[in-house]
Short mmCIF file of C-alpha atoms and ligand atoms in Angstrom, two decimals:
data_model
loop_
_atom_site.label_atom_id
_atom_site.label_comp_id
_atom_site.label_asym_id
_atom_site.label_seq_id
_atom_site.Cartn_x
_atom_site.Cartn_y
_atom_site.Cartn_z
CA UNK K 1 35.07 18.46 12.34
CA UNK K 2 38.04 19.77 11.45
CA UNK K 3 36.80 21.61 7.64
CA UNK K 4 34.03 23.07 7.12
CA UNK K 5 33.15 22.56 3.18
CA UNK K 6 30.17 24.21 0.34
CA UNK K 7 27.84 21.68 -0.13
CA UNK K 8 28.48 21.53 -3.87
CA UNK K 9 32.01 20.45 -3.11
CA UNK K 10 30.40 17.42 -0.81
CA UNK K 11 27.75 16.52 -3.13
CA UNK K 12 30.39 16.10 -5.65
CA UNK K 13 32.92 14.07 -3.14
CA UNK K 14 30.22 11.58 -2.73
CA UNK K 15 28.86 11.47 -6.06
CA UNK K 16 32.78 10.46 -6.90
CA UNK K 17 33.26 8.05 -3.93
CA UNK K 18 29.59 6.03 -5.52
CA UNK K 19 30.32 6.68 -8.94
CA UNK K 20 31.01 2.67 -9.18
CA UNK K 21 27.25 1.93 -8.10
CA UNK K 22 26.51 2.71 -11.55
CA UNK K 23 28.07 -0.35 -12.97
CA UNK K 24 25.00 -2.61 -12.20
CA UNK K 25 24.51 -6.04 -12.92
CA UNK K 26 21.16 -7.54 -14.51
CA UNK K 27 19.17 -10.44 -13.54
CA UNK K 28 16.19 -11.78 -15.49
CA UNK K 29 13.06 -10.96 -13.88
CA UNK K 30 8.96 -12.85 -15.03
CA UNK K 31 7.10 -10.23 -16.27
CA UNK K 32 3.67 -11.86 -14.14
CA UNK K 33 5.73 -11.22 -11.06
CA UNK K 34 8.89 -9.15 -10.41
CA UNK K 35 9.13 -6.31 -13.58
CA UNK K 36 6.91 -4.01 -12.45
CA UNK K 37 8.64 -0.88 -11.64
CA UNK K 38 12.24 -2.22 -12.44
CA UNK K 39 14.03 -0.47 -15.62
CA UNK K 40 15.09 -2.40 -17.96
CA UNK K 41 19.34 -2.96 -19.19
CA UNK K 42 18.76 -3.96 -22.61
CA UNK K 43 16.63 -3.45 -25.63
CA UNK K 44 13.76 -5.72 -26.03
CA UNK K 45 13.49 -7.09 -29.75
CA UNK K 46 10.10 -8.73 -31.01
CA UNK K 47 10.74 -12.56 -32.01
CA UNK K 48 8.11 -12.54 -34.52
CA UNK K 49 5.17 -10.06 -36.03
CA UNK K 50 2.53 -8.12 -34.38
CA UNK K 51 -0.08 -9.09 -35.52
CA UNK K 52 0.57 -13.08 -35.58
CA UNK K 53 -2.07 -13.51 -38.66
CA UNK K 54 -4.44 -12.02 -40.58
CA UNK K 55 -7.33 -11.10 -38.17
CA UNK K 56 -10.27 -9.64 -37.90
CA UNK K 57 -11.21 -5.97 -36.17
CA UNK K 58 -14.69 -6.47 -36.09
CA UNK K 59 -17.26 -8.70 -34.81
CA UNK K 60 -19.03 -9.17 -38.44
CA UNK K 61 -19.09 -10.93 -41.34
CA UNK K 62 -15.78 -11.66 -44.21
CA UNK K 63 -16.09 -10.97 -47.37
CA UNK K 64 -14.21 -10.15 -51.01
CA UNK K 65 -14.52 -6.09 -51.27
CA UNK K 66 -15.48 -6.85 -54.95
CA UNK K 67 -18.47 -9.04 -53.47
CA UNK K 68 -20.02 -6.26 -51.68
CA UNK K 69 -18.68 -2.88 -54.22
CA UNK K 70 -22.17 -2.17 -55.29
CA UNK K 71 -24.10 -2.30 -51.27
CA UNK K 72 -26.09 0.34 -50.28
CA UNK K 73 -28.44 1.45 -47.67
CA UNK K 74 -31.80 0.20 -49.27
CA UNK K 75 -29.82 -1.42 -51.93
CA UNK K 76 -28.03 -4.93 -49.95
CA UNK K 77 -26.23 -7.50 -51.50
CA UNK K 78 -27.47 -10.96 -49.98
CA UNK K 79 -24.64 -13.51 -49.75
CA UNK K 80 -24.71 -16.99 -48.72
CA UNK K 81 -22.60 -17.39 -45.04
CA UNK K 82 -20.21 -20.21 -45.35
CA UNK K 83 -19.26 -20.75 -41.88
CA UNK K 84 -18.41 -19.31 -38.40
CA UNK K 85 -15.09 -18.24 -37.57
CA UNK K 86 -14.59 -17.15 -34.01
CA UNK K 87 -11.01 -15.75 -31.77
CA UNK K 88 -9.83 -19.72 -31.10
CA UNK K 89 -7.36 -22.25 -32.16
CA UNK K 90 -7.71 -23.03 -35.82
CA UNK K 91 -7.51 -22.39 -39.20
CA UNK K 92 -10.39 -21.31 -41.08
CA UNK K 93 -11.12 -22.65 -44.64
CA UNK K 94 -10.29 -20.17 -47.59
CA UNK K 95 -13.62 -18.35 -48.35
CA UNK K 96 -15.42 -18.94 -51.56
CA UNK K 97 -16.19 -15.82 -54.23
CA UNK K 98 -19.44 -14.65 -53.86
CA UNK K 99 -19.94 -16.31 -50.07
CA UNK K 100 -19.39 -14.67 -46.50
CA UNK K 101 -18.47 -16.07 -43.34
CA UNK K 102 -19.43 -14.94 -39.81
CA UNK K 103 -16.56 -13.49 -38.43
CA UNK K 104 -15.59 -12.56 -34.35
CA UNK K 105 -12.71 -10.18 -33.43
CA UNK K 106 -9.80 -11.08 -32.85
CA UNK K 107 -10.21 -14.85 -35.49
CA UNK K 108 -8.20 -15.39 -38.23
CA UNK K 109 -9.34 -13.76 -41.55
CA UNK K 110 -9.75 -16.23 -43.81
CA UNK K 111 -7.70 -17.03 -47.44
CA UNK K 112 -9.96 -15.16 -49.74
CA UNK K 113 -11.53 -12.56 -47.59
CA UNK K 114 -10.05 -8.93 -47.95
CA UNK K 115 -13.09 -7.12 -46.14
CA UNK K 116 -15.01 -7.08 -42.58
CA UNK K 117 -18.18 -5.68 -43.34
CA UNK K 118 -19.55 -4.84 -39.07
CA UNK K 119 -22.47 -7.09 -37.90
CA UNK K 120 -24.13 -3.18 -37.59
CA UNK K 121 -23.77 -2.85 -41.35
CA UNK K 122 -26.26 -5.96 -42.05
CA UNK K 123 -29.40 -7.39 -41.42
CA UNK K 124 -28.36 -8.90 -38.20
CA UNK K 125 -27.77 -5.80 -36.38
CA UNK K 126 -25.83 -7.38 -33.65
CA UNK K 127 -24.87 -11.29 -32.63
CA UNK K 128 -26.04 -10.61 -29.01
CA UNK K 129 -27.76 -13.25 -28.09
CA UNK K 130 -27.50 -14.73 -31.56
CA UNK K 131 -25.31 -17.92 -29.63
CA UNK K 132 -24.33 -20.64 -32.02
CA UNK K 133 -27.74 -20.23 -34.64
CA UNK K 134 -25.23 -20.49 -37.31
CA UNK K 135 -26.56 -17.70 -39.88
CA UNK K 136 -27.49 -19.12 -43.36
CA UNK K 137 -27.37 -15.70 -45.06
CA UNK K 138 -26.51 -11.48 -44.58
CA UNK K 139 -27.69 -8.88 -46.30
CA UNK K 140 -25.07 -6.13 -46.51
CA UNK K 141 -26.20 -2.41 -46.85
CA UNK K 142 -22.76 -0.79 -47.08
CA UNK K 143 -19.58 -1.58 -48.93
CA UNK K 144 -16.10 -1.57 -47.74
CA UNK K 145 -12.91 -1.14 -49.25
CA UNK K 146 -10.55 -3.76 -49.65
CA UNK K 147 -8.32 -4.12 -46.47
CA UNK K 148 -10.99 -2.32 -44.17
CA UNK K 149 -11.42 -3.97 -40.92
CA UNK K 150 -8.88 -6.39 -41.30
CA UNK K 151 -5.52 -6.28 -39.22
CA UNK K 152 -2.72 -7.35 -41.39
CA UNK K 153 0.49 -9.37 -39.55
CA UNK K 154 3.05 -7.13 -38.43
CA UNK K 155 1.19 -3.98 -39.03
CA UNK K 156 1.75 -3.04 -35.19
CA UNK K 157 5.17 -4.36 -34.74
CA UNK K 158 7.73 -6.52 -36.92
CA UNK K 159 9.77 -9.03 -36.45
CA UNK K 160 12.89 -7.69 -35.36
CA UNK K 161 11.40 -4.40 -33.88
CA UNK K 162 12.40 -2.75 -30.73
CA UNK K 163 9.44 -2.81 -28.78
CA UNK K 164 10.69 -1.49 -25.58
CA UNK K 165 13.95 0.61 -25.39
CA UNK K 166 17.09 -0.22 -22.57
CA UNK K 167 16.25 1.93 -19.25
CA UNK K 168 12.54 1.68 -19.73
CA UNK K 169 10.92 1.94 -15.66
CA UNK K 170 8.36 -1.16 -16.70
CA UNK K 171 5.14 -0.06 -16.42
CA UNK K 172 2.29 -1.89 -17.02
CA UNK K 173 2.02 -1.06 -20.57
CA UNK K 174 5.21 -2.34 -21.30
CA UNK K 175 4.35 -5.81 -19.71
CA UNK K 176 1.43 -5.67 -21.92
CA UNK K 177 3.65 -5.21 -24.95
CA UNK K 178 6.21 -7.93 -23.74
CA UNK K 179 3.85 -10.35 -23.14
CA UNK K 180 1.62 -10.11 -26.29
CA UNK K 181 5.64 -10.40 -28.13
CA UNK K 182 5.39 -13.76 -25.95
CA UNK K 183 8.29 -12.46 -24.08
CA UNK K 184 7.83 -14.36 -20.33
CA UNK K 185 10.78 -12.79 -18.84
CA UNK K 186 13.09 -9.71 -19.11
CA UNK K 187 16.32 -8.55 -18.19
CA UNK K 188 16.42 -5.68 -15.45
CA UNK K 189 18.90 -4.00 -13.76
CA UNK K 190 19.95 -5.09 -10.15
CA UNK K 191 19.12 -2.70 -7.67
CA UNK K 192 22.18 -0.73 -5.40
CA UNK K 193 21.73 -2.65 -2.45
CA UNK K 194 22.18 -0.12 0.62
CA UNK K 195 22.76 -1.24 4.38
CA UNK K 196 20.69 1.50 6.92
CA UNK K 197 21.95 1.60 9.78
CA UNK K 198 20.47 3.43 12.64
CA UNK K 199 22.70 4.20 15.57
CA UNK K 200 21.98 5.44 19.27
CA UNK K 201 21.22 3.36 22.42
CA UNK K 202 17.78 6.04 22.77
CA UNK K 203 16.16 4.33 20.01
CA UNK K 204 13.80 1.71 20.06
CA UNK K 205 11.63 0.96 16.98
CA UNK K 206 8.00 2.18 15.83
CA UNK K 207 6.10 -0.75 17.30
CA UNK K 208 8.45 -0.68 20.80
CA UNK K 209 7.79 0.28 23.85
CA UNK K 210 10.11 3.32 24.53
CA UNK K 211 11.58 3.91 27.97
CA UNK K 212 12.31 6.94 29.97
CA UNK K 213 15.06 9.07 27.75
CA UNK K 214 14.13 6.80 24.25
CA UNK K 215 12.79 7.77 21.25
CA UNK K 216 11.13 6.10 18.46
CA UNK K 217 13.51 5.31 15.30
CA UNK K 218 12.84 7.69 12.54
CA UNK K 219 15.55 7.56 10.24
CA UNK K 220 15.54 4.07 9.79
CA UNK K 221 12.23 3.80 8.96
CA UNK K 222 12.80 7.32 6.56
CA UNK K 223 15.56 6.60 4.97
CA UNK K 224 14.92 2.82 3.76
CA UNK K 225 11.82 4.11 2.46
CA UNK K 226 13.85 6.68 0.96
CA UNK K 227 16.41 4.49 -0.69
CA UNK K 228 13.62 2.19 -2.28
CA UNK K 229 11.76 5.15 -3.72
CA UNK K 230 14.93 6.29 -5.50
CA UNK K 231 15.14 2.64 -6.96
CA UNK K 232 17.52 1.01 -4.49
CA UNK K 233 17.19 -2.49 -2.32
CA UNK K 234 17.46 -2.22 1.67
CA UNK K 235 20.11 -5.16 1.66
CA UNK K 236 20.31 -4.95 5.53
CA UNK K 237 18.48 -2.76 8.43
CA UNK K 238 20.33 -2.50 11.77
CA UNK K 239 19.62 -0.33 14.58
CA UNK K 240 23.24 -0.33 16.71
CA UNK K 241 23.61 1.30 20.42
CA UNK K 242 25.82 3.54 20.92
CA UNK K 243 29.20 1.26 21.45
CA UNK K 244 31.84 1.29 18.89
CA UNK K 245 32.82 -1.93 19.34
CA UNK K 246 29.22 -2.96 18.12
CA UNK K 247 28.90 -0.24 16.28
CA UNK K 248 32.35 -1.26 14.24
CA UNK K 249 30.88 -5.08 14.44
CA UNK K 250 27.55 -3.86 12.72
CA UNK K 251 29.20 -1.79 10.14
CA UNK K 252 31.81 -4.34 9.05
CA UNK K 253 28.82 -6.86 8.43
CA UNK K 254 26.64 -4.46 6.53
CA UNK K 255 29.59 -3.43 4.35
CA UNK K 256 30.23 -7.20 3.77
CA UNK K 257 26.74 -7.93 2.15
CA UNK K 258 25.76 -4.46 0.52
CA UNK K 259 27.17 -2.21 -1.74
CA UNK K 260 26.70 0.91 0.25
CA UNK K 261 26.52 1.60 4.28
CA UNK K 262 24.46 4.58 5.40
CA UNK K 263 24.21 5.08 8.71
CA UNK K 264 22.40 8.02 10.65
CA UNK K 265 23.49 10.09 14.04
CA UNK K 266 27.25 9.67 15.81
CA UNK K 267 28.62 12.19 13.69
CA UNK K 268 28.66 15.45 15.44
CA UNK K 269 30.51 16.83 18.82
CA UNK K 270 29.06 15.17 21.11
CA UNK K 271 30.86 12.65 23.93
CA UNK K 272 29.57 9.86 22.42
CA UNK K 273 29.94 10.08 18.57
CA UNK K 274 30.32 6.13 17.83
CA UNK K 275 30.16 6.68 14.26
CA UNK K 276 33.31 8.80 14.04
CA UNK K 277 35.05 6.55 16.96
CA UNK K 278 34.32 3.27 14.88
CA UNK K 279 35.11 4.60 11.33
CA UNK K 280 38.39 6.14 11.67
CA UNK K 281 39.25 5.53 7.98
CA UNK K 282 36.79 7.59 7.01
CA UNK K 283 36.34 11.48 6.01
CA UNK K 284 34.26 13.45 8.47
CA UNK K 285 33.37 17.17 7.77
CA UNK K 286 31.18 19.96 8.41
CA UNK K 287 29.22 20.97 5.24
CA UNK K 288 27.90 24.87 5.11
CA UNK K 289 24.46 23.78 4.96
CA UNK K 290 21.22 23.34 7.73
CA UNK K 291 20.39 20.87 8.31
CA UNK K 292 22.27 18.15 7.39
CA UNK K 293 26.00 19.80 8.68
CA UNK K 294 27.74 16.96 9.72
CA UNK K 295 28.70 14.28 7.04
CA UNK K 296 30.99 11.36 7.04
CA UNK K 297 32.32 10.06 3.54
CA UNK K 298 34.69 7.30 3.06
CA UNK K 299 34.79 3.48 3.13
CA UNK K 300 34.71 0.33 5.24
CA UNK K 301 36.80 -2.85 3.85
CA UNK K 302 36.36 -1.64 0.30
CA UNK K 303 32.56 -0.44 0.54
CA UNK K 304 31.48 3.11 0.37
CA UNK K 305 29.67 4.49 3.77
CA UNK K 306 28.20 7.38 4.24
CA UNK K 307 27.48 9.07 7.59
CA UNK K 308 24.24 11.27 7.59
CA UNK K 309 23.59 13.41 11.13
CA UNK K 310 21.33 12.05 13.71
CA UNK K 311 18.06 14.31 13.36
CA UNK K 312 15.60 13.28 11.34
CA UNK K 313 15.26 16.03 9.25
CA UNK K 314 18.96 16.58 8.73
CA UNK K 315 18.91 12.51 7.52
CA UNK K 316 16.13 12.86 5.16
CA UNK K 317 17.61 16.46 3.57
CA UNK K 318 20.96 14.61 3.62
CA UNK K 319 19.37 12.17 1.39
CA UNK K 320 17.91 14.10 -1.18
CA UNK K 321 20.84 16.66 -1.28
CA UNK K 322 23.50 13.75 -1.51
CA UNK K 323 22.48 10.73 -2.16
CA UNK K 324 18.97 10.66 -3.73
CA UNK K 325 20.18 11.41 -7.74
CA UNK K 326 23.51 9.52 -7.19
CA UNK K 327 21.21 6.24 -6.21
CA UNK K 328 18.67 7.20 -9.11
CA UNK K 329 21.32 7.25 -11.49
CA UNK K 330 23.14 4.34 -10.64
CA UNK K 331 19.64 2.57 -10.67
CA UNK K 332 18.73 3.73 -14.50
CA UNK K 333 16.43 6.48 -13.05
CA UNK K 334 16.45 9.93 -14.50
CA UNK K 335 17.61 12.73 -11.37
CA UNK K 336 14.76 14.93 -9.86
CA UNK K 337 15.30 17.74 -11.22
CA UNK K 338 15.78 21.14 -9.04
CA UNK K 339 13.02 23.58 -10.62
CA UNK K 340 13.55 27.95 -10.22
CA UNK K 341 10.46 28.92 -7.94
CA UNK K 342 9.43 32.26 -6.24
CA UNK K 343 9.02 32.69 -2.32
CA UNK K 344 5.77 33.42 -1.42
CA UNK K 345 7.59 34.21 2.19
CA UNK K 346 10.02 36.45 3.65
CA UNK K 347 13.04 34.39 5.47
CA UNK K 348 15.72 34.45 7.38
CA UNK K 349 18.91 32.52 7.76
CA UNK K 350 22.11 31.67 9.03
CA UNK K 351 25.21 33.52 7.11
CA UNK K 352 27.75 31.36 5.71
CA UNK K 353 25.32 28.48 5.45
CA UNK K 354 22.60 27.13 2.54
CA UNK K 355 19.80 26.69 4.49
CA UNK K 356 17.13 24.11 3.07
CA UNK K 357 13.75 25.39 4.41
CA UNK K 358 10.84 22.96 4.40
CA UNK K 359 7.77 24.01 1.70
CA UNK K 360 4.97 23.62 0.03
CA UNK K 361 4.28 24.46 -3.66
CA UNK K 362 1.66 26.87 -4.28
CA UNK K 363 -0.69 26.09 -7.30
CA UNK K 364 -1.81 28.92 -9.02
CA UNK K 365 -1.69 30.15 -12.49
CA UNK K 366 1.36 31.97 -12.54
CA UNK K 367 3.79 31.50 -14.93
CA UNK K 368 6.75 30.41 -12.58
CA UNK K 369 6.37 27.63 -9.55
CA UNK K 370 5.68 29.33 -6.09
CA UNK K 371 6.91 28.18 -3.13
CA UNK K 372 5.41 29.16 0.60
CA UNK K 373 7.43 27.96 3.75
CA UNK K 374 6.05 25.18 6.39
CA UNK K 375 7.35 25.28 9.85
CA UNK K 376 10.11 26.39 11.07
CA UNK K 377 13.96 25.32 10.36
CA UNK K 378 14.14 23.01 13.10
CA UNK K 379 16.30 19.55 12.20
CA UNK K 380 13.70 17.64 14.81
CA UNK K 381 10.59 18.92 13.23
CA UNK K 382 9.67 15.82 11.38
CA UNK K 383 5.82 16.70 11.32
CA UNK K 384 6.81 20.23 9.23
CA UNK K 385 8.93 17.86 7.23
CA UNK K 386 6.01 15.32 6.56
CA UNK K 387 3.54 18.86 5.34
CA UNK K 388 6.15 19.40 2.76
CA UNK K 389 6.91 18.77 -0.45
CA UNK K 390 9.47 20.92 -1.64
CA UNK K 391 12.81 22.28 0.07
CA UNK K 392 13.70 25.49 -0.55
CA UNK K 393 17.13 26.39 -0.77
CA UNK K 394 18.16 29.51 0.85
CA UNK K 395 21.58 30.38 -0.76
CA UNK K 396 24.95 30.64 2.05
CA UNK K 397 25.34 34.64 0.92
CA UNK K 398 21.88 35.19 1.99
CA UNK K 399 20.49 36.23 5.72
CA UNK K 400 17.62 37.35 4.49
CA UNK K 401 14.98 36.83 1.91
CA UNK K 402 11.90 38.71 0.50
CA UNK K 403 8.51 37.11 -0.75
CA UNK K 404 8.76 37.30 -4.64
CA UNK K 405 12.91 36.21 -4.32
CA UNK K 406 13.69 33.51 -6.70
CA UNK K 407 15.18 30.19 -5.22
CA UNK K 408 16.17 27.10 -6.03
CA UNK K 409 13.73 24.09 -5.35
CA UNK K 410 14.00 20.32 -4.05
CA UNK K 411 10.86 18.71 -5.07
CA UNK K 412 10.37 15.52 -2.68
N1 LIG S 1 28.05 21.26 20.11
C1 LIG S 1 27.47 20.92 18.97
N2 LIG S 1 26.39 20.15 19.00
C2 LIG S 1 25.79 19.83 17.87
C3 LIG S 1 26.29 20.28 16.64
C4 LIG S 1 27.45 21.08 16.64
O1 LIG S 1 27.96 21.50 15.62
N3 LIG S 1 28.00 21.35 17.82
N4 LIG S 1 25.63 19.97 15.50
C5 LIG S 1 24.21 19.74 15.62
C6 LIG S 1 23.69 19.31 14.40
S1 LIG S 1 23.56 20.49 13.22
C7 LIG S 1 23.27 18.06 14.20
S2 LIG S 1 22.53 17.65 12.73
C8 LIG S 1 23.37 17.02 15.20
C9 LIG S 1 24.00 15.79 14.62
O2 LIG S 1 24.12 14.88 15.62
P1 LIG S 1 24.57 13.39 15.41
O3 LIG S 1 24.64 13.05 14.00
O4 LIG S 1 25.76 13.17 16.21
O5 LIG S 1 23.32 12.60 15.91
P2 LIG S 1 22.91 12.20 17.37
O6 LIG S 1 23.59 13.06 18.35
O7 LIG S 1 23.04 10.76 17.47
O8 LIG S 1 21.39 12.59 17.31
C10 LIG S 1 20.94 13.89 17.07
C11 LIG S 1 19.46 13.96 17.39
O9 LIG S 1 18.76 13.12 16.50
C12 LIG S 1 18.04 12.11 17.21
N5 LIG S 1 18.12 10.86 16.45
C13 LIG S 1 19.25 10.18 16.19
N6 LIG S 1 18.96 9.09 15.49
C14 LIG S 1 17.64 9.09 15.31
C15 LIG S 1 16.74 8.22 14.65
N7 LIG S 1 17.20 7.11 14.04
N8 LIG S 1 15.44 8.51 14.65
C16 LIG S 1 14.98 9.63 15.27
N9 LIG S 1 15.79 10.50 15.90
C17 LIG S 1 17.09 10.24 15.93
C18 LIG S 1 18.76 12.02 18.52
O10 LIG S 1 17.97 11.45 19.51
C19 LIG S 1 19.11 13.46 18.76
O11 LIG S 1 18.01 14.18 19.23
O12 LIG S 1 24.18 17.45 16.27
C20 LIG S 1 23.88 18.76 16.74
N10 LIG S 1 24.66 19.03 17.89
O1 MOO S 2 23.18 20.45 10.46
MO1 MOO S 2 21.99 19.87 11.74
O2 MOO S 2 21.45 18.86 10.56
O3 MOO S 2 21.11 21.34 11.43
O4 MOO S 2 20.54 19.66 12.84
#
């Protein structure tokens, strides 16, 4: 650990070393399946209007305006119904001057018709329960304009249009506009693909059984969950004992199928740092921060690694601080940004170093964002980490802090 280097100077180093991750490839996705929650690379066009035809926005009867200009409450024009046209396949006849036709929602306005007067606006009230009695005549007590009620093609979106714009994150709304543009599939970005790789012979995983002197696996639970919440792919999960040899073996493998390594512990100064022994062509440092000091950088036959330190906490602030924006990015995801906030707490920390303290917002009605501090700074506390949902950064130049201070703050 030979240089010991400001965090802004490391977050930059790595945002360099991964700036290629942000060349992504597409692949088309089905919108009934896959595109939730995947952002999409290009523009979508419409292939035809919105609207398809001519249809109706009321369950009610079509009519000419002119037909119906001099309807009043207590003063109906009676017309003769022509037909039924309903929301099916089909063509309805052009209507007749001086006729009406029963008319659903959604069905094609006939040739003829310029007007929906509502079923409410008659003598029938409402069709429930009306089924197929086909209605030989309506009295209509109020007039409508010409065009009222009636939804013309392309009124919503034209042929042509953009309906949904390049780096949309598909929601559901957007499948609902795809699909009603008949558009069955759509072309998304491919996600960074990232290989996690926990290493230490203590580990054993959540549902194991752990022996005297093992632990459960935290980090590679964490930080997979991590890397998939910032919009990235677990392309491989290993958990490697503490061997270079393996631990070389499992690296060179994840590199081969991903387009990133992370890897977690092995990294400090310790006798049995198999991260550093098996990586030698890569860039290990101490970074002025806590947790999270010890980082590796670099690559591994062409693909970028990155070493995060061992405890859990220190893996999962590593992430945000480093890694979370550059894989958000790279993904079509807009950064999270780092909000000004007030200390509701007084604190104290290490010179020299940003500390990143765990906290909780405070919701009140002040005018700035407050933050209050949850547990202590410990880089094994992972149950003050899971209370939190801020980090609060606690500049190097600082040792001390007073409640009402203004600090920087990670939201998580
Ligand atoms: N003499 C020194 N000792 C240490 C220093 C130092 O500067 N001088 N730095 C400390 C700091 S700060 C950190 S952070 C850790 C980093 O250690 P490593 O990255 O080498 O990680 P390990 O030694 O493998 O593990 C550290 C700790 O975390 C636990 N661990 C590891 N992996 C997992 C996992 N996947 N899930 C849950 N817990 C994990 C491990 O059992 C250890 O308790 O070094 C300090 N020491
Ligand atoms: O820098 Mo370490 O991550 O504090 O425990």
């Amino acid at each position: 650990m030979s240089e010991r280097v400001d965090v802004e100077l490391h977050r930059a180093d790595v945002a360099e070393l991964l700036a290629e991750l942000a060349d992504r490839p597409t692949e088309e996705v089905s919108i009934h399946r896959d595109a939730l929650g995947r952002v999409l690379a290009h523009d979508v066009v419409a292939p035809g209007p919105l609207p398809r035809f001519r249809n109706s926005q009321m369950d009610g009867f079509a009519v000419r305006a002119a037909d119906v200009a001099s309807a009043a409450p207590g003063a109906p024009v009676t017309l003769p119904v022509a037909g039924d046209v309903a929301a099916a396949p089909g063509e309805p006849a052009p209507l007749e001057p001086g006729t009406a036709v029963r008319i659903m929602t959604g069905a094609p306005v006939p040739d003829g018709a310029d007007a929906v007067i509502p079923v409410e606006d008659t003598d029938h009230v409402t069709f429930n329960g009306a089924g197929d009695t086909p209605a030989t005549k309506v009295e209509v007590a109020r007039r409508r304009a010409a065009g009222e009620f009636v939804r013309e093609p392309g009124s919503d979106v034209a042929a042509g249009d953009v309906v949904l714009r390049a780096g949309t994150v598909l929601a559901p709304h957007h499948v609902a506009a795809a699909a009603a543009c008949g558009i069955a599939r759509l072309t998304v970005l491919v996600p960074v693909s990232v290989a996690v790789v926990s290493t230490g012979s203590e580990l054993v995983p959540p549902d194991g059984e752990p022996g005297p002197g093992q632990i459960w696996d935290a980090n590679g639970p964490a930080l997979s969950a991590a890397v998939r919440a910032a919009g990235g792919r677990v392309g491989l999960r290993l958990t490697v004992p503490d061997d270079p040899e393996t631990v070389r073996v499992g690296l060179e493998r994840a590199a081969a199928l991903c387009d990133l390594v992370l890897t977690t512990g092995g990294v400090s100064q310790g006798a049995y740092e198999v991260v550093k022994d098996a990586l030698p062509e890569v860039t290990f440092r101490s970074v002025a921060m806590q947790p999270g000091g010890p980082q590796g950088f670099g690559r591994i036959a062409g693909t970028p690694v990155l070493a995060f330190p061992g405890n859990p906490v220190s893996a999962q602030v590593s992430f945000v601080v480093f890694l979370r924006d550059v894989l958000r990015r790279a993904g079509g995801l807009p950064p999270v940004e780092r909000v000004r906030a007030v200390l509701d707490d007084a604190v104290v920390s290490p010179a020299g170093k940003r500390q990143l303290l765990r906290g909780r917002w405070v919701h009140d009605a002040g005018a700035q964002p407050r933050v209050a501090v949850v547990g202590g700074p410990g880089s094994h506390l992972v149950a003050s980490m899971a209370a939190a949902d801020v980090l609060i950064d606690v500049p190097a130049a600082a040792t001390t802090l007073e409640p009402g201070a203004e600090v920087a703050a990670w939201p998580l």
